[in-house]
Short mmCIF file of N, CA and C in Angstrom, two decimals:
data_model
loop_
_atom_site.label_atom_id
_atom_site.label_comp_id
_atom_site.label_asym_id
_atom_site.label_seq_id
_atom_site.Cartn_x
_atom_site.Cartn_y
_atom_site.Cartn_z
N MET A 1 -99.34 -242.15 108.10
CA MET A 1 -98.84 -242.55 109.39
C MET A 1 -97.78 -243.63 109.20
N LYS A 2 -96.72 -243.49 109.97
CA LYS A 2 -95.69 -244.51 110.00
C LYS A 2 -95.51 -244.92 111.45
N SER A 3 -95.15 -246.18 111.66
CA SER A 3 -94.89 -246.65 113.02
C SER A 3 -93.73 -247.62 113.01
N LYS A 4 -93.09 -247.70 114.17
CA LYS A 4 -91.98 -248.63 114.33
C LYS A 4 -92.02 -249.21 115.73
N LEU A 5 -91.89 -250.53 115.81
CA LEU A 5 -91.75 -251.20 117.08
C LEU A 5 -90.31 -250.99 117.53
N VAL A 6 -90.10 -250.27 118.62
CA VAL A 6 -88.73 -249.94 119.04
C VAL A 6 -88.23 -250.79 120.19
N ALA A 7 -89.15 -251.47 120.89
CA ALA A 7 -88.73 -252.35 121.98
C ALA A 7 -89.84 -253.36 122.25
N GLU A 8 -89.42 -254.53 122.70
CA GLU A 8 -90.38 -255.55 123.11
C GLU A 8 -89.71 -256.43 124.14
N THR A 9 -90.27 -256.44 125.35
CA THR A 9 -89.76 -257.28 126.42
C THR A 9 -90.92 -257.81 127.24
N SER A 10 -90.88 -259.10 127.52
CA SER A 10 -91.90 -259.75 128.35
C SER A 10 -93.32 -259.45 127.87
N GLY A 11 -93.52 -259.43 126.57
CA GLY A 11 -94.84 -259.19 126.00
C GLY A 11 -95.27 -257.74 125.97
N GLN A 12 -94.42 -256.83 126.42
CA GLN A 12 -94.75 -255.41 126.38
C GLN A 12 -94.05 -254.78 125.19
N ARG A 13 -94.83 -254.13 124.34
CA ARG A 13 -94.28 -253.49 123.14
C ARG A 13 -94.29 -251.98 123.31
N ILE A 14 -93.27 -251.35 122.74
CA ILE A 14 -93.21 -249.89 122.69
C ILE A 14 -93.08 -249.49 121.23
N PHE A 15 -94.00 -248.64 120.79
CA PHE A 15 -94.03 -248.16 119.41
C PHE A 15 -93.76 -246.66 119.38
N VAL A 16 -93.14 -246.21 118.31
CA VAL A 16 -93.10 -244.80 117.96
C VAL A 16 -93.97 -244.66 116.73
N VAL A 17 -94.92 -243.73 116.79
CA VAL A 17 -95.87 -243.50 115.69
C VAL A 17 -95.71 -242.05 115.26
N VAL A 18 -95.55 -241.84 113.95
CA VAL A 18 -95.41 -240.49 113.41
C VAL A 18 -96.55 -240.25 112.44
N LEU A 19 -97.39 -239.26 112.75
CA LEU A 19 -98.51 -238.92 111.88
C LEU A 19 -98.10 -237.84 110.90
N ASP A 20 -98.68 -237.91 109.72
CA ASP A 20 -98.36 -237.02 108.61
C ASP A 20 -99.30 -235.82 108.55
N PRO A 21 -98.90 -234.77 107.84
CA PRO A 21 -99.77 -233.60 107.67
C PRO A 21 -101.14 -234.01 107.12
N GLY A 22 -102.18 -233.42 107.70
CA GLY A 22 -103.54 -233.66 107.23
C GLY A 22 -104.25 -234.82 107.92
N GLU A 23 -103.51 -235.67 108.61
CA GLU A 23 -104.15 -236.79 109.30
C GLU A 23 -104.90 -236.29 110.53
N GLU A 24 -106.02 -236.92 110.84
CA GLU A 24 -106.76 -236.60 112.05
C GLU A 24 -106.21 -237.51 113.15
N ALA A 25 -105.65 -236.91 114.20
CA ALA A 25 -104.88 -237.64 115.21
C ALA A 25 -105.71 -238.66 115.99
N PHE A 26 -106.87 -238.27 116.49
CA PHE A 26 -107.66 -239.17 117.33
C PHE A 26 -108.05 -240.43 116.57
N ALA A 27 -108.58 -240.26 115.37
CA ALA A 27 -109.00 -241.41 114.57
C ALA A 27 -107.81 -242.26 114.15
N SER A 28 -106.70 -241.62 113.78
CA SER A 28 -105.52 -242.36 113.34
C SER A 28 -104.94 -243.21 114.46
N LEU A 29 -104.87 -242.65 115.66
CA LEU A 29 -104.31 -243.41 116.79
C LEU A 29 -105.25 -244.53 117.24
N THR A 30 -106.54 -244.30 117.16
CA THR A 30 -107.51 -245.35 117.47
C THR A 30 -107.37 -246.49 116.47
N ALA A 31 -107.24 -246.16 115.18
CA ALA A 31 -107.06 -247.17 114.14
C ALA A 31 -105.76 -247.94 114.35
N PHE A 32 -104.69 -247.23 114.70
CA PHE A 32 -103.40 -247.88 114.96
C PHE A 32 -103.54 -248.92 116.07
N ALA A 33 -104.21 -248.55 117.17
CA ALA A 33 -104.40 -249.48 118.28
C ALA A 33 -105.14 -250.74 117.82
N GLY A 34 -106.15 -250.57 117.00
CA GLY A 34 -106.88 -251.72 116.48
C GLY A 34 -106.03 -252.59 115.58
N GLN A 35 -105.26 -251.97 114.70
CA GLN A 35 -104.40 -252.73 113.78
C GLN A 35 -103.35 -253.54 114.52
N LYS A 36 -102.82 -253.01 115.61
CA LYS A 36 -101.75 -253.68 116.36
C LYS A 36 -102.29 -254.55 117.49
N GLY A 37 -103.61 -254.58 117.67
CA GLY A 37 -104.20 -255.40 118.72
C GLY A 37 -103.87 -254.92 120.12
N ILE A 38 -103.74 -253.62 120.28
CA ILE A 38 -103.38 -253.05 121.58
C ILE A 38 -104.65 -252.95 122.44
N THR A 39 -104.61 -253.60 123.60
CA THR A 39 -105.77 -253.60 124.50
C THR A 39 -105.50 -252.87 125.81
N GLY A 40 -104.32 -252.34 125.96
CA GLY A 40 -103.97 -251.55 127.14
C GLY A 40 -102.64 -250.88 126.88
N ALA A 41 -102.59 -249.55 127.04
CA ALA A 41 -101.34 -248.83 126.78
C ALA A 41 -101.44 -247.42 127.34
N SER A 42 -100.27 -246.82 127.53
CA SER A 42 -100.21 -245.39 127.81
C SER A 42 -99.55 -244.74 126.61
N LEU A 43 -99.81 -243.46 126.42
CA LEU A 43 -99.18 -242.78 125.30
C LEU A 43 -98.89 -241.33 125.63
N THR A 44 -97.86 -240.82 124.96
CA THR A 44 -97.49 -239.41 125.06
C THR A 44 -97.22 -238.93 123.65
N ALA A 45 -97.40 -237.61 123.44
CA ALA A 45 -97.18 -237.07 122.10
C ALA A 45 -96.79 -235.61 122.16
N ILE A 46 -96.03 -235.20 121.14
CA ILE A 46 -95.73 -233.80 120.88
C ILE A 46 -95.83 -233.57 119.38
N GLY A 47 -95.99 -232.33 118.98
CA GLY A 47 -96.09 -232.01 117.56
C GLY A 47 -96.90 -230.75 117.37
N ALA A 48 -97.75 -230.75 116.33
CA ALA A 48 -98.54 -229.56 116.04
C ALA A 48 -99.78 -229.92 115.23
N PHE A 49 -100.80 -229.06 115.34
CA PHE A 49 -102.04 -229.19 114.58
C PHE A 49 -102.30 -227.91 113.82
N GLU A 50 -102.93 -228.04 112.65
CA GLU A 50 -103.37 -226.84 111.94
C GLU A 50 -104.67 -226.32 112.55
N ARG A 51 -105.43 -227.23 113.17
CA ARG A 51 -106.62 -226.86 113.94
C ARG A 51 -106.97 -228.08 114.80
N ALA A 52 -107.70 -227.81 115.87
CA ALA A 52 -108.04 -228.89 116.79
C ALA A 52 -109.31 -228.54 117.56
N THR A 53 -109.85 -229.55 118.21
CA THR A 53 -110.95 -229.36 119.13
C THR A 53 -110.63 -230.15 120.40
N VAL A 54 -110.65 -229.44 121.52
CA VAL A 54 -110.53 -230.11 122.81
C VAL A 54 -111.87 -229.98 123.51
N GLY A 55 -112.05 -230.75 124.56
CA GLY A 55 -113.32 -230.71 125.25
C GLY A 55 -113.16 -230.68 126.75
N TRP A 56 -114.12 -230.03 127.38
CA TRP A 56 -114.22 -229.98 128.83
C TRP A 56 -115.47 -230.75 129.20
N PHE A 57 -115.32 -231.76 130.10
CA PHE A 57 -116.47 -232.58 130.45
C PHE A 57 -117.35 -231.87 131.47
N ASP A 58 -118.59 -231.65 131.08
CA ASP A 58 -119.59 -231.02 131.93
C ASP A 58 -120.37 -232.14 132.62
N SER A 59 -120.09 -232.34 133.90
CA SER A 59 -120.73 -233.45 134.61
C SER A 59 -122.24 -233.24 134.76
N GLY A 60 -122.69 -231.98 134.74
CA GLY A 60 -124.13 -231.71 134.83
C GLY A 60 -124.89 -232.22 133.62
N SER A 61 -124.36 -231.94 132.43
CA SER A 61 -125.03 -232.37 131.20
C SER A 61 -124.51 -233.72 130.70
N LYS A 62 -123.46 -234.24 131.34
CA LYS A 62 -122.84 -235.52 130.97
C LYS A 62 -122.40 -235.51 129.51
N SER A 63 -121.80 -234.39 129.12
CA SER A 63 -121.31 -234.27 127.75
C SER A 63 -120.09 -233.35 127.72
N TYR A 64 -119.36 -233.43 126.62
CA TYR A 64 -118.19 -232.57 126.45
C TYR A 64 -118.60 -231.25 125.84
N ARG A 65 -118.12 -230.17 126.41
CA ARG A 65 -118.28 -228.85 125.80
C ARG A 65 -117.07 -228.65 124.90
N LYS A 66 -117.33 -228.49 123.63
CA LYS A 66 -116.25 -228.36 122.65
C LYS A 66 -115.58 -226.99 122.74
N ILE A 67 -114.25 -227.03 122.68
CA ILE A 67 -113.44 -225.81 122.67
C ILE A 67 -112.64 -225.84 121.36
N PRO A 68 -113.11 -225.15 120.32
CA PRO A 68 -112.41 -225.19 119.04
C PRO A 68 -111.15 -224.32 119.07
N VAL A 69 -110.12 -224.81 118.41
CA VAL A 69 -108.88 -224.04 118.22
C VAL A 69 -108.70 -223.95 116.71
N GLU A 70 -109.05 -222.80 116.15
CA GLU A 70 -109.08 -222.62 114.70
C GLU A 70 -107.82 -221.95 114.18
N GLU A 71 -106.66 -222.38 114.68
CA GLU A 71 -105.39 -221.83 114.21
C GLU A 71 -104.30 -222.86 114.44
N GLN A 72 -103.18 -222.65 113.79
CA GLN A 72 -102.01 -223.50 114.01
C GLN A 72 -101.66 -223.47 115.49
N CYS A 73 -101.41 -224.64 116.06
CA CYS A 73 -101.07 -224.71 117.49
C CYS A 73 -100.07 -225.82 117.73
N GLU A 74 -99.24 -225.61 118.73
CA GLU A 74 -98.26 -226.61 119.14
C GLU A 74 -98.89 -227.57 120.14
N VAL A 75 -98.63 -228.86 119.96
CA VAL A 75 -99.03 -229.84 120.96
C VAL A 75 -97.91 -229.84 122.00
N LEU A 76 -98.11 -229.06 123.06
CA LEU A 76 -97.10 -228.92 124.10
C LEU A 76 -96.97 -230.20 124.92
N SER A 77 -98.11 -230.85 125.10
CA SER A 77 -98.15 -232.09 125.85
C SER A 77 -99.44 -232.82 125.53
N ALA A 78 -99.32 -234.10 125.29
CA ALA A 78 -100.51 -234.95 125.14
C ALA A 78 -100.21 -236.24 125.88
N ILE A 79 -101.11 -236.59 126.78
CA ILE A 79 -100.93 -237.76 127.63
C ILE A 79 -102.26 -238.51 127.66
N GLY A 80 -102.18 -239.83 127.54
CA GLY A 80 -103.42 -240.58 127.59
C GLY A 80 -103.21 -242.07 127.70
N ASP A 81 -104.30 -242.78 127.45
CA ASP A 81 -104.25 -244.23 127.52
C ASP A 81 -105.15 -244.84 126.46
N ILE A 82 -104.93 -246.12 126.25
CA ILE A 82 -105.75 -246.92 125.34
C ILE A 82 -106.28 -248.09 126.15
N ALA A 83 -107.56 -248.34 126.04
CA ALA A 83 -108.20 -249.50 126.65
C ALA A 83 -109.18 -250.03 125.61
N VAL A 84 -109.91 -251.07 125.94
CA VAL A 84 -110.97 -251.52 125.05
C VAL A 84 -112.30 -251.14 125.68
N ASP A 85 -113.28 -250.84 124.82
CA ASP A 85 -114.60 -250.46 125.33
C ASP A 85 -115.46 -251.70 125.52
N ASP A 86 -116.71 -251.48 125.86
CA ASP A 86 -117.63 -252.59 126.14
C ASP A 86 -117.82 -253.52 124.94
N SER A 87 -117.57 -253.00 123.72
CA SER A 87 -117.71 -253.83 122.52
C SER A 87 -116.40 -254.49 122.12
N GLY A 88 -115.33 -254.25 122.89
CA GLY A 88 -114.04 -254.86 122.59
C GLY A 88 -113.17 -254.07 121.62
N LYS A 89 -113.61 -252.86 121.25
CA LYS A 89 -112.85 -252.02 120.32
C LYS A 89 -111.95 -251.06 121.09
N PRO A 90 -110.84 -250.63 120.46
CA PRO A 90 -109.95 -249.68 121.14
C PRO A 90 -110.66 -248.38 121.51
N SER A 91 -110.36 -247.91 122.72
CA SER A 91 -110.94 -246.66 123.23
C SER A 91 -109.78 -245.78 123.67
N LEU A 92 -109.61 -244.66 122.99
CA LEU A 92 -108.53 -243.73 123.27
C LEU A 92 -109.02 -242.62 124.19
N HIS A 93 -108.25 -242.33 125.22
CA HIS A 93 -108.55 -241.23 126.14
C HIS A 93 -107.29 -240.39 126.19
N LEU A 94 -107.37 -239.18 125.64
CA LEU A 94 -106.18 -238.37 125.46
C LEU A 94 -106.44 -236.93 125.88
N HIS A 95 -105.61 -236.42 126.78
CA HIS A 95 -105.67 -235.01 127.18
C HIS A 95 -104.53 -234.28 126.48
N ALA A 96 -104.79 -233.04 126.07
CA ALA A 96 -103.77 -232.27 125.35
C ALA A 96 -103.74 -230.83 125.85
N VAL A 97 -102.54 -230.28 125.89
CA VAL A 97 -102.34 -228.85 126.11
C VAL A 97 -101.77 -228.30 124.81
N LEU A 98 -102.47 -227.32 124.24
CA LEU A 98 -102.11 -226.75 122.95
C LEU A 98 -101.63 -225.32 123.15
N GLY A 99 -100.46 -225.00 122.59
CA GLY A 99 -99.89 -223.66 122.68
C GLY A 99 -100.28 -222.83 121.47
N LEU A 100 -100.77 -221.62 121.71
CA LEU A 100 -101.19 -220.73 120.63
C LEU A 100 -100.11 -219.70 120.33
N ARG A 101 -100.25 -219.01 119.20
CA ARG A 101 -99.23 -218.06 118.75
C ARG A 101 -98.96 -216.93 119.73
N ASN A 102 -99.94 -216.57 120.55
CA ASN A 102 -99.75 -215.48 121.50
C ASN A 102 -99.22 -215.96 122.86
N GLY A 103 -98.88 -217.23 122.94
CA GLY A 103 -98.35 -217.78 124.18
C GLY A 103 -99.39 -218.34 125.13
N SER A 104 -100.67 -218.15 124.81
CA SER A 104 -101.71 -218.72 125.66
C SER A 104 -101.89 -220.20 125.31
N THR A 105 -102.66 -220.89 126.12
CA THR A 105 -102.89 -222.32 125.89
C THR A 105 -104.38 -222.64 125.92
N ARG A 106 -104.71 -223.76 125.33
CA ARG A 106 -106.03 -224.37 125.42
C ARG A 106 -105.77 -225.82 125.77
N GLY A 107 -106.63 -226.39 126.59
CA GLY A 107 -106.41 -227.78 126.97
C GLY A 107 -107.70 -228.48 127.28
N GLY A 108 -107.62 -229.79 127.28
CA GLY A 108 -108.77 -230.63 127.60
C GLY A 108 -108.63 -231.97 126.93
N HIS A 109 -109.74 -232.67 126.84
CA HIS A 109 -109.78 -233.95 126.15
C HIS A 109 -109.60 -233.68 124.66
N LEU A 110 -108.66 -234.35 124.02
CA LEU A 110 -108.52 -234.17 122.58
C LEU A 110 -109.67 -234.87 121.88
N LEU A 111 -110.48 -234.09 121.17
CA LEU A 111 -111.60 -234.64 120.41
C LEU A 111 -111.24 -234.77 118.94
N GLU A 112 -110.42 -233.83 118.45
CA GLU A 112 -110.00 -233.85 117.05
C GLU A 112 -108.76 -232.98 116.91
N GLY A 113 -107.84 -233.42 116.06
CA GLY A 113 -106.66 -232.62 115.77
C GLY A 113 -106.15 -232.95 114.38
N ILE A 114 -106.07 -231.95 113.51
CA ILE A 114 -105.57 -232.15 112.15
C ILE A 114 -104.07 -231.83 112.18
N VAL A 115 -103.26 -232.84 111.94
CA VAL A 115 -101.81 -232.73 112.07
C VAL A 115 -101.21 -231.78 111.04
N GLN A 116 -100.29 -230.92 111.51
CA GLN A 116 -99.52 -230.04 110.63
C GLN A 116 -98.34 -229.50 111.41
N PRO A 117 -97.13 -229.83 111.21
CA PRO A 117 -96.63 -230.72 110.17
C PRO A 117 -96.49 -232.18 110.62
N THR A 118 -96.44 -232.44 111.95
CA THR A 118 -96.24 -233.81 112.42
C THR A 118 -96.81 -233.98 113.82
N LEU A 119 -97.06 -235.21 114.19
CA LEU A 119 -97.35 -235.57 115.57
C LEU A 119 -96.53 -236.81 115.86
N GLU A 120 -95.67 -236.73 116.88
CA GLU A 120 -94.78 -237.82 117.25
C GLU A 120 -95.29 -238.43 118.54
N VAL A 121 -95.60 -239.72 118.49
CA VAL A 121 -96.30 -240.39 119.58
C VAL A 121 -95.50 -241.60 120.04
N THR A 122 -95.39 -241.78 121.34
CA THR A 122 -94.82 -242.99 121.91
C THR A 122 -95.94 -243.75 122.59
N VAL A 123 -96.13 -245.01 122.19
CA VAL A 123 -97.18 -245.86 122.74
C VAL A 123 -96.49 -247.00 123.49
N ALA A 124 -96.73 -247.08 124.80
CA ALA A 124 -96.16 -248.13 125.64
C ALA A 124 -97.28 -249.07 126.08
N GLU A 125 -97.26 -250.25 125.49
CA GLU A 125 -98.30 -251.23 125.79
C GLU A 125 -98.14 -251.74 127.22
N SER A 126 -99.25 -251.91 127.91
CA SER A 126 -99.20 -252.46 129.27
C SER A 126 -99.27 -253.99 129.18
N PRO A 127 -98.73 -254.67 130.18
CA PRO A 127 -98.74 -256.13 130.14
C PRO A 127 -100.12 -256.73 130.43
N VAL A 128 -101.08 -255.92 130.82
CA VAL A 128 -102.43 -256.41 131.09
C VAL A 128 -103.43 -255.69 130.19
N HIS A 129 -104.55 -256.35 129.94
CA HIS A 129 -105.63 -255.74 129.16
C HIS A 129 -106.39 -254.77 130.05
N LEU A 130 -106.78 -253.65 129.49
CA LEU A 130 -107.58 -252.67 130.21
C LEU A 130 -108.93 -252.54 129.54
N ARG A 131 -109.99 -252.42 130.35
CA ARG A 131 -111.34 -252.26 129.81
C ARG A 131 -111.92 -250.95 130.32
N ARG A 132 -112.51 -250.21 129.37
CA ARG A 132 -113.20 -248.97 129.70
C ARG A 132 -114.70 -249.28 129.67
N THR A 133 -115.38 -249.06 130.81
CA THR A 133 -116.79 -249.39 130.95
C THR A 133 -117.61 -248.12 131.12
N LYS A 134 -118.72 -248.07 130.39
CA LYS A 134 -119.64 -246.92 130.47
C LYS A 134 -120.25 -246.87 131.86
N ARG A 135 -120.16 -245.71 132.49
CA ARG A 135 -120.75 -245.48 133.81
C ARG A 135 -121.97 -244.58 133.61
N SER A 136 -123.14 -245.19 133.63
CA SER A 136 -124.35 -244.43 133.30
C SER A 136 -124.60 -243.27 134.26
N GLY A 137 -124.25 -243.42 135.50
CA GLY A 137 -124.45 -242.34 136.46
C GLY A 137 -123.58 -241.13 136.18
N LEU A 138 -122.42 -241.38 135.54
CA LEU A 138 -121.49 -240.29 135.23
C LEU A 138 -121.62 -239.81 133.79
N GLY A 139 -122.11 -240.70 132.90
CA GLY A 139 -122.25 -240.34 131.51
C GLY A 139 -120.99 -240.52 130.69
N ILE A 140 -119.98 -241.17 131.25
CA ILE A 140 -118.73 -241.40 130.53
C ILE A 140 -118.24 -242.81 130.80
N ALA A 141 -117.32 -243.27 129.96
CA ALA A 141 -116.68 -244.57 130.15
C ALA A 141 -115.33 -244.37 130.81
N LEU A 142 -115.08 -245.13 131.88
CA LEU A 142 -113.83 -245.03 132.61
C LEU A 142 -113.18 -246.41 132.71
N ILE A 143 -111.87 -246.43 132.92
CA ILE A 143 -111.18 -247.71 133.08
C ILE A 143 -111.74 -248.41 134.30
N ASP A 144 -112.10 -249.67 134.10
CA ASP A 144 -112.69 -250.50 135.15
C ASP A 144 -111.67 -251.59 135.50
N LEU A 145 -110.99 -251.45 136.61
CA LEU A 145 -109.96 -252.42 136.99
C LEU A 145 -110.54 -253.76 137.42
N ASP A 146 -111.84 -253.82 137.68
CA ASP A 146 -112.48 -255.08 138.07
C ASP A 146 -113.01 -255.86 136.87
N ALA A 147 -112.98 -255.26 135.68
CA ALA A 147 -113.54 -255.92 134.49
C ALA A 147 -112.62 -257.02 133.99
#
């Protein structure tokens, strides 16, 4: 992974992050946020994966149903945010639409993606800290603007 700070104004930083072949995107971006001390940001990405897993949140079971994509796929769009969780660690929430060779798509929460050949990410830090709080009634952690 390589990254470059491309802009900084009024305490807001914008990074471009480029992931290398074989890197796992979710873990790499979470680690990047921790290394740079990012506590609130939005991000977008394009690129490709050799394989990936997206998830659909089942509110009945309060868990993600995994949707494996076991083939090369294009990251047509990935949009998400970074906040900190209840323990103060970076928490990445990323949705992705993946294009398959036959023109169909798979989409959902990005759970895992093995980069091939690249993933190009823009991370725009927000001027305020964001906290993601576990909501026991829902079974997931959501951004809590009152935290």
